[in-house]
Coordinates of C-alpha atoms and ligand atoms in Angstrom, one line a residue:
Chain A
M1 CA 15.8 -7.6 -11.8
T2 CA 13.8 -6.8 -8.7
S3 CA 16.0 -8.7 -6.3
L4 CA 18.0 -6.2 -4.2
P5 CA 21.8 -5.9 -4.7
A6 CA 23.4 -8.9 -2.9
L7 CA 26.1 -6.9 -1.4
P8 CA 25.8 -3.5 0.4
T9 CA 26.2 -0.9 -2.2
P10 CA 29.6 0.8 -2.2
K11 CA 28.0 4.2 -2.2
K12 CA 24.8 5.1 -0.5
L13 CA 23.7 8.3 -2.1
G14 CA 20.9 10.1 -0.2
L15 CA 19.5 13.1 1.5
V16 CA 19.9 14.5 5.0
I17 CA 17.0 16.7 6.0
D18 CA 17.2 19.1 8.9
L19 CA 13.9 19.3 10.7
D20 CA 15.3 22.1 12.8
V21 CA 15.8 24.3 9.8
C22 CA 13.0 23.6 7.3
V23 CA 10.6 26.5 7.2
G24 CA 8.0 24.7 5.1
C25 CA 8.3 27.0 2.2
H26 CA 7.6 24.3 -0.5
A27 CA 10.3 25.7 -2.7
C28 CA 11.9 22.2 -2.9
V29 CA 8.5 20.7 -3.8
V30 CA 8.0 23.1 -6.7
N31 CA 11.6 22.8 -8.0
C32 CA 11.3 19.0 -7.8
K33 CA 8.2 19.0 -9.9
E34 CA 9.7 21.5 -12.3
W35 CA 12.9 19.6 -12.9
N36 CA 11.3 16.2 -13.0
T37 CA 8.4 17.1 -15.3
G38 CA 11.0 17.9 -18.0
G39 CA 13.7 15.4 -17.2
Y40 CA 13.9 11.6 -16.6
G41 CA 10.9 9.7 -17.9
A42 CA 7.3 10.7 -18.5
A43 CA 6.2 14.2 -17.5
L44 CA 4.7 14.6 -14.0
S45 CA 1.1 15.1 -15.0
D46 CA -1.6 16.9 -13.2
Q47 CA -5.3 16.0 -13.4
D48 CA -7.9 18.7 -13.7
P49 CA -5.1 21.3 -13.1
Y50 CA -7.3 24.4 -13.4
G51 CA -10.5 22.8 -12.2
A52 CA -12.1 22.4 -8.8
D53 CA -10.7 18.8 -8.3
V54 CA -7.0 19.3 -9.0
S55 CA -4.5 16.6 -8.2
G56 CA -1.2 15.5 -9.6
A57 CA 1.9 13.4 -9.1
W58 CA 4.6 14.9 -6.8
L59 CA 7.8 13.3 -5.7
N60 CA 8.3 15.4 -2.7
R61 CA 5.7 16.7 -0.3
I62 CA 5.9 18.8 2.8
H63 CA 3.7 17.9 5.7
T64 CA 3.5 20.0 8.8
F65 CA 3.1 18.4 12.2
E66 CA 2.4 19.8 15.7
V67 CA 4.3 18.1 18.4
V68 CA 3.0 18.5 22.0
P69 CA 5.4 17.5 24.8
Q70 CA 4.0 15.7 27.8
G71 CA 2.1 18.1 29.9
G72 CA 2.3 20.7 27.2
E73 CA -0.6 22.8 26.1
I74 CA -2.0 23.5 22.6
V75 CA -2.9 27.1 22.7
G76 CA -1.6 28.5 19.5
E77 CA 1.5 30.5 19.7
A78 CA 1.4 30.9 23.4
G79 CA 1.6 27.2 24.2
E80 CA 4.4 24.6 24.4
A81 CA 3.3 22.8 21.2
R82 CA 5.9 22.8 18.5
I83 CA 5.4 23.1 14.8
V84 CA 7.7 20.9 12.6
H85 CA 7.7 21.1 8.8
F86 CA 8.4 17.7 7.4
P87 CA 9.6 17.2 3.8
K88 CA 9.1 13.6 2.6
S89 CA 10.4 11.9 -0.5
C90 CA 11.9 8.5 -1.3
L91 CA 14.4 7.4 1.3
H92 CA 16.2 5.1 -1.1
C93 CA 15.9 2.2 1.4
E94 CA 18.6 -0.5 1.6
D95 CA 15.9 -3.2 2.1
A96 CA 13.4 -1.6 -0.2
P97 CA 10.1 -3.5 -0.2
C98 CA 9.0 -1.5 -3.2
V99 CA 11.7 -3.2 -5.3
T100 CA 11.2 -6.8 -4.4
V101 CA 7.4 -6.8 -4.9
C102 CA 7.6 -5.5 -8.5
P103 CA 6.5 -8.2 -10.9
T104 CA 8.1 -6.7 -14.0
G105 CA 11.6 -5.7 -13.0
A106 CA 10.8 -2.1 -13.6
S107 CA 11.5 -1.2 -10.0
Y108 CA 15.2 -1.6 -9.1
K109 CA 18.0 -0.5 -6.8
R110 CA 21.3 0.4 -8.4
A111 CA 24.1 -1.8 -7.2
D112 CA 26.8 1.0 -7.4
D113 CA 25.1 4.0 -5.6
G114 CA 22.0 2.5 -4.1
I115 CA 19.5 4.8 -5.9
V116 CA 16.1 3.3 -6.3
L117 CA 14.6 3.8 -9.7
V118 CA 11.7 2.8 -11.9
D119 CA 12.3 1.9 -15.5
E120 CA 9.2 3.4 -17.0
D121 CA 9.3 1.4 -20.2
M122 CA 8.9 -1.8 -18.2
C123 CA 6.4 -0.6 -15.6
I124 CA 2.8 -1.9 -16.1
G125 CA 1.4 0.5 -13.6
C126 CA 0.1 -2.2 -11.2
G127 CA 0.7 0.1 -8.2
L128 CA 1.9 -2.7 -5.9
C129 CA 5.2 -0.9 -5.2
A130 CA 3.3 2.1 -3.9
W131 CA 1.4 -0.2 -1.6
A132 CA 4.7 -1.8 -0.4
C133 CA 6.3 1.5 0.5
P134 CA 5.3 2.5 4.0
Y135 CA 6.3 6.1 3.5
G136 CA 4.1 7.0 0.6
A137 CA 7.1 7.9 -1.6
R138 CA 5.7 6.5 -4.9
E139 CA 2.9 8.0 -6.8
M140 CA 1.3 6.8 -10.0
D141 CA 1.3 9.2 -12.9
L142 CA -2.3 8.9 -14.0
A143 CA -1.6 10.2 -17.5
A144 CA 1.3 7.9 -18.4
G145 CA 0.1 5.0 -16.3
V146 CA 3.6 4.4 -14.8
M147 CA 5.0 4.7 -11.3
K148 CA 6.9 7.9 -10.4
K149 CA 9.3 8.4 -7.6
C150 CA 12.3 10.5 -6.5
T151 CA 15.3 9.7 -8.7
L152 CA 17.6 11.7 -6.5
C153 CA 17.9 13.8 -9.7
I154 CA 20.1 11.2 -11.3
D155 CA 20.0 13.4 -14.4
R156 CA 21.6 16.2 -12.4
I157 CA 24.0 14.6 -10.0
Y158 CA 26.0 12.8 -12.8
N159 CA 25.4 15.5 -15.4
E160 CA 28.7 16.8 -16.7
T161 CA 27.0 19.3 -19.0
I162 CA 25.8 21.5 -16.1
A163 CA 28.0 23.5 -13.7
E164 CA 29.5 21.5 -10.9
I165 CA 27.6 23.5 -8.3
D166 CA 24.3 22.4 -9.9
R167 CA 25.2 18.6 -9.7
Q168 CA 22.9 18.2 -6.8
P169 CA 19.2 17.2 -6.5
A170 CA 16.9 20.0 -7.5
C171 CA 15.4 20.2 -4.0
V172 CA 18.8 20.5 -2.3
R173 CA 20.0 23.1 -4.8
T174 CA 16.9 25.3 -4.3
C175 CA 16.3 25.1 -0.5
P176 CA 16.6 28.7 0.7
A177 CA 17.1 27.6 4.3
N178 CA 19.8 25.0 3.7
A179 CA 17.6 22.3 5.3
R180 CA 18.5 19.7 2.7
H181 CA 21.9 18.1 2.1
F182 CA 23.0 15.5 -0.4
G183 CA 25.9 13.1 -0.2
D184 CA 27.3 9.6 0.3
L185 CA 26.0 8.1 3.5
A186 CA 28.3 5.1 3.1
D187 CA 31.4 7.3 3.5
P188 CA 31.8 8.1 7.2
S189 CA 33.9 11.1 6.4
S190 CA 31.4 12.8 4.1
A191 CA 29.7 16.0 5.2
V192 CA 26.3 14.3 5.4
S193 CA 27.6 11.4 7.5
I194 CA 29.3 13.8 9.9
M195 CA 26.1 15.8 10.2
V196 CA 24.2 12.7 11.0
A197 CA 26.7 11.6 13.6
E198 CA 26.8 15.0 15.3
R199 CA 23.1 15.7 15.3
G200 CA 21.7 12.2 15.9
G201 CA 20.3 11.7 12.5
M202 CA 17.4 9.3 12.5
D203 CA 15.5 6.7 10.4
L204 CA 11.8 7.0 9.8
M205 CA 9.7 4.0 10.8
P206 CA 12.7 1.8 11.6
E207 CA 10.2 -0.9 12.7
Q208 CA 9.3 -1.4 9.1
G209 CA 12.7 -2.9 8.5
T210 CA 13.4 -0.9 5.3
R211 CA 16.7 0.6 6.5
P212 CA 16.3 4.0 4.8
V213 CA 19.4 5.7 3.5
N214 CA 18.0 9.2 3.9
K215 CA 18.3 10.6 7.4
Y216 CA 16.4 13.2 9.3
L217 CA 18.0 15.5 11.8
P218 CA 15.7 16.1 14.8
P219 CA 14.7 19.6 15.8
R220 CA 17.0 21.0 18.5
A221 CA 15.8 21.2 22.0
R222 CA 13.8 24.3 22.7
K223 CA 13.5 25.9 26.2
P224 CA 10.0 26.0 27.6
L225 CA 8.2 29.3 27.0
A226 CA 7.9 30.0 30.7
S227 CA 11.7 30.2 31.0
S228 CA 12.1 32.7 28.1
T229 CA 13.0 36.3 29.0
P230 CA 9.6 38.0 29.7
L231 CA 8.7 41.1 27.8
P232 CA 9.4 44.3 29.8
K233 CA 6.4 45.4 31.9
E234 CA 4.9 48.9 31.8
D235 CA 6.6 50.7 34.7
T236 CA 7.4 54.5 35.0
T237 CA 8.6 54.6 38.6
G238 CA 12.2 55.7 38.8
A239 CA 11.9 58.0 35.7
T240 CA 13.9 61.2 36.2
G241 CA 14.4 64.7 34.6
F242 CA 12.4 65.4 31.5
F243 CA 10.8 61.9 31.4
A244 CA 9.6 62.2 35.0
W245 CA 8.0 65.6 34.1
L246 CA 6.5 64.3 30.9
D247 CA 5.1 61.2 32.8
D248 CA 3.6 63.5 35.4
M249 CA 2.1 65.8 32.8
L250 CA 0.6 63.0 30.8
D251 CA -0.9 61.5 33.9
R252 CA -2.7 64.8 34.6
I253 CA -4.5 65.2 31.2
Chain B
M1 CA -7.0 0.6 1.4
H2 CA -9.1 1.5 -1.6
P3 CA -11.4 -1.3 -2.5
A4 CA -10.9 -1.4 -6.3
P5 CA -13.9 -3.3 -7.9
S6 CA -11.6 -5.0 -10.5
I7 CA -9.5 -6.6 -7.7
I8 CA -12.5 -7.6 -5.6
I9 CA -14.1 -9.2 -8.6
F10 CA -10.8 -10.9 -9.6
T11 CA -10.1 -12.4 -6.2
T12 CA -13.7 -13.6 -5.8
L13 CA -14.2 -15.0 -9.2
S14 CA -10.7 -16.6 -9.5
G15 CA -11.1 -18.0 -6.0
L16 CA -14.4 -19.7 -6.9
G17 CA -12.9 -20.9 -10.2
Y18 CA -9.8 -22.4 -8.7
G19 CA -11.9 -23.9 -5.9
L20 CA -14.1 -25.6 -8.4
A21 CA -11.0 -26.8 -10.3
V22 CA -9.7 -28.4 -7.1
V23 CA -12.9 -30.4 -6.7
L24 CA -13.0 -31.4 -10.3
G25 CA -9.3 -32.3 -10.2
L26 CA -10.0 -34.7 -7.3
G27 CA -12.5 -36.5 -9.4
L28 CA -15.4 -35.8 -7.1
L29 CA -17.9 -35.3 -10.0
D30 CA -18.9 -37.9 -12.5
P31 CA -17.1 -37.0 -15.8
A32 CA -19.7 -38.6 -17.9
T33 CA -22.5 -36.2 -17.0
L34 CA -23.4 -33.0 -18.8
A35 CA -23.3 -31.1 -15.5
T36 CA -19.6 -32.0 -14.9
K37 CA -18.7 -30.9 -18.4
I38 CA -20.3 -27.6 -17.8
A39 CA -18.5 -27.3 -14.5
H40 CA -15.2 -27.8 -16.2
V41 CA -15.9 -25.0 -18.7
L42 CA -17.3 -22.7 -16.0
A43 CA -14.2 -23.2 -13.8
I44 CA -11.9 -22.1 -16.6
A45 CA -14.3 -19.2 -17.6
M46 CA -14.3 -17.9 -14.0
I47 CA -10.6 -18.1 -13.7
G48 CA -10.1 -16.4 -17.1
A49 CA -12.6 -13.7 -16.4
G50 CA -11.0 -13.0 -13.0
L51 CA -7.6 -12.7 -14.6
M52 CA -8.9 -10.4 -17.2
S53 CA -10.5 -8.2 -14.6
S54 CA -7.2 -8.0 -12.7
T55 CA -5.5 -6.4 -15.7
L56 CA -8.2 -3.7 -15.8
H57 CA -6.5 -1.6 -13.1
L58 CA -3.1 -1.6 -14.8
G59 CA -1.8 1.6 -16.1
N60 CA -0.2 -0.1 -19.1
P61 CA -1.9 -3.5 -19.6
Q62 CA -0.3 -4.0 -23.0
R63 CA 3.0 -4.8 -21.1
A64 CA 1.3 -7.2 -18.7
W65 CA 3.5 -10.1 -20.0
R66 CA 6.4 -8.5 -18.3
A67 CA 4.9 -9.4 -15.0
L68 CA 5.9 -13.0 -15.6
S69 CA 9.6 -12.2 -15.2
Q70 CA 10.3 -11.5 -11.5
W71 CA 9.1 -14.8 -9.9
R72 CA 12.3 -15.0 -7.9
S73 CA 11.3 -12.1 -5.7
S74 CA 7.7 -11.0 -6.4
W75 CA 4.5 -12.8 -5.3
L76 CA 2.6 -10.9 -8.0
S77 CA 4.9 -12.3 -10.6
R78 CA 4.6 -15.8 -9.1
E79 CA 0.8 -15.5 -9.2
G80 CA 1.0 -14.7 -12.9
V81 CA 3.3 -17.6 -13.7
M82 CA 1.3 -20.0 -11.6
S83 CA -2.0 -19.0 -13.2
I84 CA -0.6 -19.7 -16.7
V85 CA 1.0 -23.0 -15.7
T86 CA -2.2 -24.1 -14.0
F87 CA -4.1 -23.6 -17.3
V88 CA -2.3 -26.6 -18.8
P89 CA -3.6 -29.3 -16.5
L90 CA -7.0 -27.6 -16.3
L91 CA -7.5 -27.4 -20.0
W92 CA -6.2 -31.0 -20.3
S93 CA -8.7 -32.2 -17.7
A94 CA -11.5 -30.2 -19.3
W95 CA -10.7 -31.7 -22.7
V96 CA -10.6 -35.2 -21.4
C97 CA -13.9 -34.7 -19.6
V98 CA -15.9 -32.8 -22.2
I99 CA -14.7 -34.7 -25.2
E100 CA -14.0 -38.2 -23.8
S101 CA -16.2 -38.2 -20.7
R102 CA -13.2 -39.4 -18.7
Y103 CA -11.4 -38.4 -15.6
L104 CA -7.6 -38.6 -15.7
A105 CA -5.8 -38.6 -12.3
L106 CA -2.6 -37.0 -13.6
P107 CA -3.9 -33.7 -14.9
G108 CA -6.6 -33.8 -12.3
L109 CA -4.4 -33.9 -9.3
A110 CA -1.8 -31.6 -10.9
G111 CA -4.6 -29.1 -11.6
S112 CA -5.8 -29.3 -8.0
V113 CA -2.4 -28.7 -6.5
L114 CA -1.5 -25.9 -8.9
S115 CA -4.9 -24.2 -8.4
L116 CA -4.3 -24.1 -4.6
A117 CA -0.7 -22.8 -5.2
T118 CA -2.1 -20.0 -7.4
V119 CA -4.6 -19.0 -4.7
F120 CA -1.7 -19.1 -2.2
C121 CA 0.3 -16.7 -4.4
T122 CA -2.5 -14.3 -4.6
A123 CA -2.9 -14.3 -0.9
M124 CA 0.8 -13.8 -0.4
I125 CA 0.8 -10.6 -2.5
Y126 CA -1.2 -9.1 0.4
T127 CA 0.4 -11.0 3.2
S128 CA 3.9 -9.9 2.2
L129 CA 3.1 -6.2 2.7
K130 CA 4.4 -5.2 6.1
S131 CA 3.0 -1.7 5.4
V132 CA -0.5 -3.1 5.7
Q133 CA -0.4 -4.7 9.1
A134 CA -3.8 -6.3 9.0
W135 CA -2.8 -8.3 6.0
H136 CA 0.6 -9.2 7.3
T137 CA -0.4 -12.5 9.0
P138 CA -0.4 -16.2 8.1
L139 CA -4.1 -16.1 8.6
T140 CA -4.5 -14.2 5.3
P141 CA -3.4 -17.1 3.1
A142 CA -5.3 -19.5 5.4
C143 CA -8.5 -17.5 4.7
Y144 CA -7.9 -17.3 1.0
L145 CA -7.3 -21.0 0.6
L146 CA -10.2 -22.0 2.8
F147 CA -12.6 -19.6 1.0
A148 CA -11.4 -20.9 -2.4
A149 CA -12.0 -24.5 -1.3
A150 CA -15.4 -23.7 0.3
G151 CA -16.6 -21.7 -2.7
G152 CA -15.4 -24.5 -5.1
L153 CA -17.3 -27.1 -3.0
V154 CA -20.5 -24.9 -3.1
V155 CA -20.3 -24.6 -6.9
A156 CA -19.5 -28.3 -7.1
S157 CA -22.6 -29.2 -5.0
L158 CA -24.8 -27.2 -7.3
F159 CA -23.5 -29.3 -10.3
A160 CA -23.8 -32.5 -8.2
F161 CA -27.4 -31.8 -7.5
A162 CA -27.9 -31.1 -11.2
G163 CA -26.9 -34.7 -11.8
G164 CA -23.1 -34.6 -11.7
G165 CA -22.4 -36.9 -8.8
N166 CA -22.7 -37.6 -5.1
A167 CA -24.6 -34.5 -4.1
S168 CA -25.0 -35.2 -0.4
L169 CA -21.4 -35.8 0.2
L170 CA -20.3 -32.6 -1.6
A171 CA -23.0 -30.6 0.2
V172 CA -21.7 -31.8 3.6
L173 CA -18.1 -31.1 2.5
A174 CA -19.1 -27.6 1.4
A175 CA -20.8 -26.9 4.7
V176 CA -17.8 -28.1 6.7
A177 CA -15.4 -26.0 4.5
L178 CA -17.6 -22.9 4.8
M179 CA -17.6 -23.2 8.6
A180 CA -13.8 -23.7 8.6
A181 CA -13.3 -20.7 6.3
W182 CA -15.5 -18.4 8.4
I183 CA -13.8 -19.5 11.6
A184 CA -10.4 -18.6 10.1
K185 CA -11.8 -15.3 8.8
T186 CA -13.3 -14.5 12.3
A187 CA -9.8 -15.0 13.8
W188 CA -8.3 -12.9 11.0
R189 CA -10.7 -10.0 11.7
R190 CA -10.2 -10.3 15.5
N191 CA -6.5 -10.0 14.8
M192 CA -7.0 -6.9 12.7
L193 CA -9.3 -5.2 15.2
T194 CA -7.0 -5.8 18.2
L195 CA -3.6 -5.3 16.7
V196 CA -1.3 -2.7 18.2
P197 CA -0.1 -0.6 15.2
I198 CA 3.7 -1.1 14.8
S199 CA 4.0 2.3 13.2
T200 CA 2.5 5.5 14.6
P201 CA 2.7 9.2 13.8
E202 CA 5.6 9.3 16.3
T203 CA 7.7 6.6 14.6
A204 CA 6.8 7.9 11.2
T205 CA 8.1 11.4 11.9
G206 CA 10.8 10.4 14.4
L207 CA 9.4 13.1 16.6
G208 CA 8.1 10.9 19.3
A209 CA 11.0 11.9 21.6
I210 CA 9.6 15.4 21.8
G211 CA 6.0 14.5 22.3
K212 CA 2.7 13.5 20.8
V213 CA 2.6 14.1 17.0
R214 CA -0.5 15.4 15.2
L215 CA -0.9 16.5 11.6
F216 CA -1.2 20.3 11.4
E217 CA -1.2 20.8 7.7
R218 CA -1.4 18.4 4.8
P219 CA 1.1 18.8 1.9
H220 CA -1.7 19.8 -0.4
V221 CA -5.3 20.7 0.3
M222 CA -6.8 18.3 -2.2
E223 CA -6.8 14.5 -2.3
N224 CA -3.8 12.8 -4.0
Y225 CA -2.9 9.4 -5.3
L226 CA -1.8 8.3 -1.8
T227 CA -4.9 9.4 0.0
H228 CA -7.1 8.0 -2.7
E229 CA -5.3 4.7 -2.9
M230 CA -4.4 4.1 0.8
G231 CA -6.6 6.5 2.7
F232 CA -9.9 4.8 2.2
K233 CA -11.9 4.9 5.4
I234 CA -15.1 3.2 6.3
A235 CA -17.3 4.1 9.3
R236 CA -17.0 1.5 12.0
K237 CA -20.8 1.1 12.3
H238 CA -21.1 0.3 8.6
A239 CA -18.1 -2.0 8.8
A240 CA -19.8 -4.0 11.6
K241 CA -23.0 -4.2 9.6
L242 CA -21.3 -5.3 6.4
W243 CA -19.4 -7.9 8.3
G244 CA -22.7 -9.3 9.6
I245 CA -24.0 -9.3 6.1
A246 CA -20.9 -11.1 4.8
V247 CA -21.1 -13.8 7.5
V248 CA -24.8 -14.4 7.0
L249 CA -24.9 -14.4 3.2
G250 CA -21.4 -15.9 2.7
G251 CA -21.5 -18.5 5.5
A252 CA -24.8 -19.1 7.4
V253 CA -27.2 -19.1 4.4
P254 CA -25.3 -21.5 2.2
V255 CA -24.4 -23.8 5.2
V256 CA -28.0 -24.2 6.2
A257 CA -29.3 -24.6 2.7
L258 CA -26.7 -27.2 1.8
L259 CA -27.2 -29.2 5.0
V260 CA -30.9 -29.2 4.5
L261 CA -30.4 -30.4 1.0
A262 CA -28.0 -33.1 2.1
I263 CA -30.5 -34.4 4.7
V264 CA -33.6 -34.1 2.5
G265 CA -31.7 -35.7 -0.3
Q266 CA -32.7 -35.8 -3.9
V267 CA -36.4 -35.0 -3.7
S268 CA -36.3 -33.6 -7.2
S269 CA -33.0 -32.9 -8.9
A270 CA -34.3 -29.6 -10.4
I271 CA -35.6 -28.2 -7.1
A272 CA -32.5 -29.3 -5.3
A273 CA -30.3 -27.7 -8.0
M274 CA -32.3 -24.4 -7.7
F275 CA -31.9 -24.4 -4.0
A276 CA -28.2 -25.0 -4.4
C277 CA -28.1 -22.1 -6.9
V278 CA -29.6 -19.8 -4.3
A279 CA -27.0 -21.0 -1.8
L280 CA -24.3 -20.2 -4.3
L281 CA -25.6 -16.7 -5.2
S282 CA -25.9 -15.9 -1.5
H283 CA -22.3 -17.1 -1.0
I284 CA -21.0 -14.9 -3.9
I285 CA -22.7 -11.8 -2.5
G286 CA -21.2 -12.6 0.9
M287 CA -17.8 -13.1 -0.6
L288 CA -17.9 -9.8 -2.5
T289 CA -18.7 -8.1 0.8
E290 CA -16.0 -9.9 2.6
R291 CA -13.4 -8.9 -0.1
W292 CA -14.6 -5.3 -0.1
L293 CA -14.1 -5.2 3.7
F294 CA -10.7 -6.9 3.3
F295 CA -9.5 -3.8 1.5
A296 CA -11.7 -1.1 3.0
E297 CA -10.8 -1.9 6.6
A298 CA -7.1 -2.4 6.2
R299 CA -5.0 0.6 7.2
H300 CA -1.8 1.5 5.5
A301 CA 1.3 2.8 7.4
V302 CA 1.4 5.9 5.2
M303 CA -1.7 7.2 6.9
N304 CA 0.4 8.0 9.8
Y305 CA 1.5 11.0 7.8
Y306 CA -2.1 12.0 7.0
N307 CA -3.9 11.6 10.3
G308 CA -5.8 8.7 8.9
Ligands
LIG1 S1 11.1 5.2 0.6 FE1 9.5 3.8 -0.3 S2 9.8 4.0 -2.5 FE2 11.7 4.8 -1.5 S3 13.1 3.0 -1.4 FE3 12.0 3.1 0.6 S4 10.2 1.8 0.3 FE4 11.0 2.2 -1.8
LIG2 S1 3.8 0.0 -10.7 FE1 5.5 -0.5 -12.1 S2 7.3 -0.3 -10.8 FE2 5.6 -0.5 -9.4 S3 5.4 -2.7 -8.9 FE3 4.1 -2.3 -10.7 S4 5.3 -2.7 -12.5 FE4 6.7 -2.4 -10.8
LIG3 S1 12.9 24.3 0.4 FE1 14.0 23.8 2.3 S2 12.9 25.0 3.8 FE2 11.6 25.0 2.0 S3 10.2 23.3 2.4 FE3 11.9 22.4 1.2 S4 13.4 21.7 2.8 FE4 11.9 23.0 3.8

């Protein structure tokens, strides 16, 4: 059924991604692909994997943006421009347009925890849901002809056969910088909700009216380069004793 | 957006077919003539071919029947259901005309209404996508409906000149409908060219509070499904030229040809029909160009993440 749950879901499982911390290492991207190619649903295929025109389905991708403050300069590392690594995967939206457009009922939002999933046995691979998602969070698997998307690692988070510490999405578990957090955003006392409240967690493209569950923590303010402590200048005046003598001798040769 | 040939052919062909079905359903052609009988068969053939073409881009076409289930929420599903429901009165009307040389108002009018409803559903698939701002306007269904009506009247005029009915009336109606359709389409395109994007790289990343956002590195160096499907870009100068071609071939040529025919009248039915045929071919080429641009020029919100 591709109508959205009538009531707000009691749980809103999702990710909180810290843009201040992400170093753009792509570890989460690789671990996502690794886990999901062997887990839920069809394998995540690649096309022409060893050829010149390689492409494939990924559920998590890292973009890197340069943000230039007003009046700032873009001069590589010496300027005011700021580099922000930006992981992007499905935001498990509350008003998910990808769900309501689906003609088959393959695309659905779970009423209990809000996870947005695709039932691959029902998907006809029409691609309309990928068009409806403003975030580019859905990609067609060209080998299986079905739509793939982040499942929030549903086969990990509820999996009682793996150690409790591993019952987290693969990306969260693997992030070496601790930039990714998983939890229930409907519970105001959860760690993720507190993080969002304290750091001003934000929605992506709120104007699209999708009400994403995933939140992004903005990069912390950075002081302008000009006000940083300057590197010490070369200056030998005031040297005494041995160093004064050495300075004097080196000047002479 | 990527202009997939299967979808362009589908919307063009089924638009023409449903348009013709509307005209036939109103009883504007004489059911006793051979031309009208052929028109009935052609309308169904065009609709059928269009629908088949639309399944070509599916990843798993063998499950296409499942697309009939979600009519409560999905315009694509509604389109599927409506297209099947519409076949009932269309086949009924065609049978009555081809076999019995009669026109029946009940299946006729029902077929006309349902044909328009199906075209409306097709248009709403695009209109409902907020992520593609150019499509997200009531002008989109207005254009689809007017183009279907105009195209149907052009085809119907051809059959009328070939002996199926009051050719001058249909030719004038076709010319009027074509003008109305292109006026609506011009308004649609002006809306697309002047709209202020609701989503920007700043809102897409949430980093607008810091400053101006520019893509520094793509996630992967090669193209992917998203850039292929939604990152289609066409040079502005080519778009302007193609738009000109679409207006001239799809609108101006058939309007002039049909009006001349309407005034000159039935000099010779064969020559008139041939002239009307040229008008129709020109219209089809113009419509294919128009549909190609409909996709090629529309920008998807995800391109805010790809500097596109
Ligand atoms: S991010 Fe896209 S795919 Fe995920 S729920 Fe929202 S609209 Fe759907
Ligand atoms: S691609 Fe599959 S999940 Fe997406 S809209 Fe089509 S049938 Fe539904
Ligand atoms: S693993 Fe963590 S630090 Fe590395 S790209 Fe992913 S979110 Fe960023």
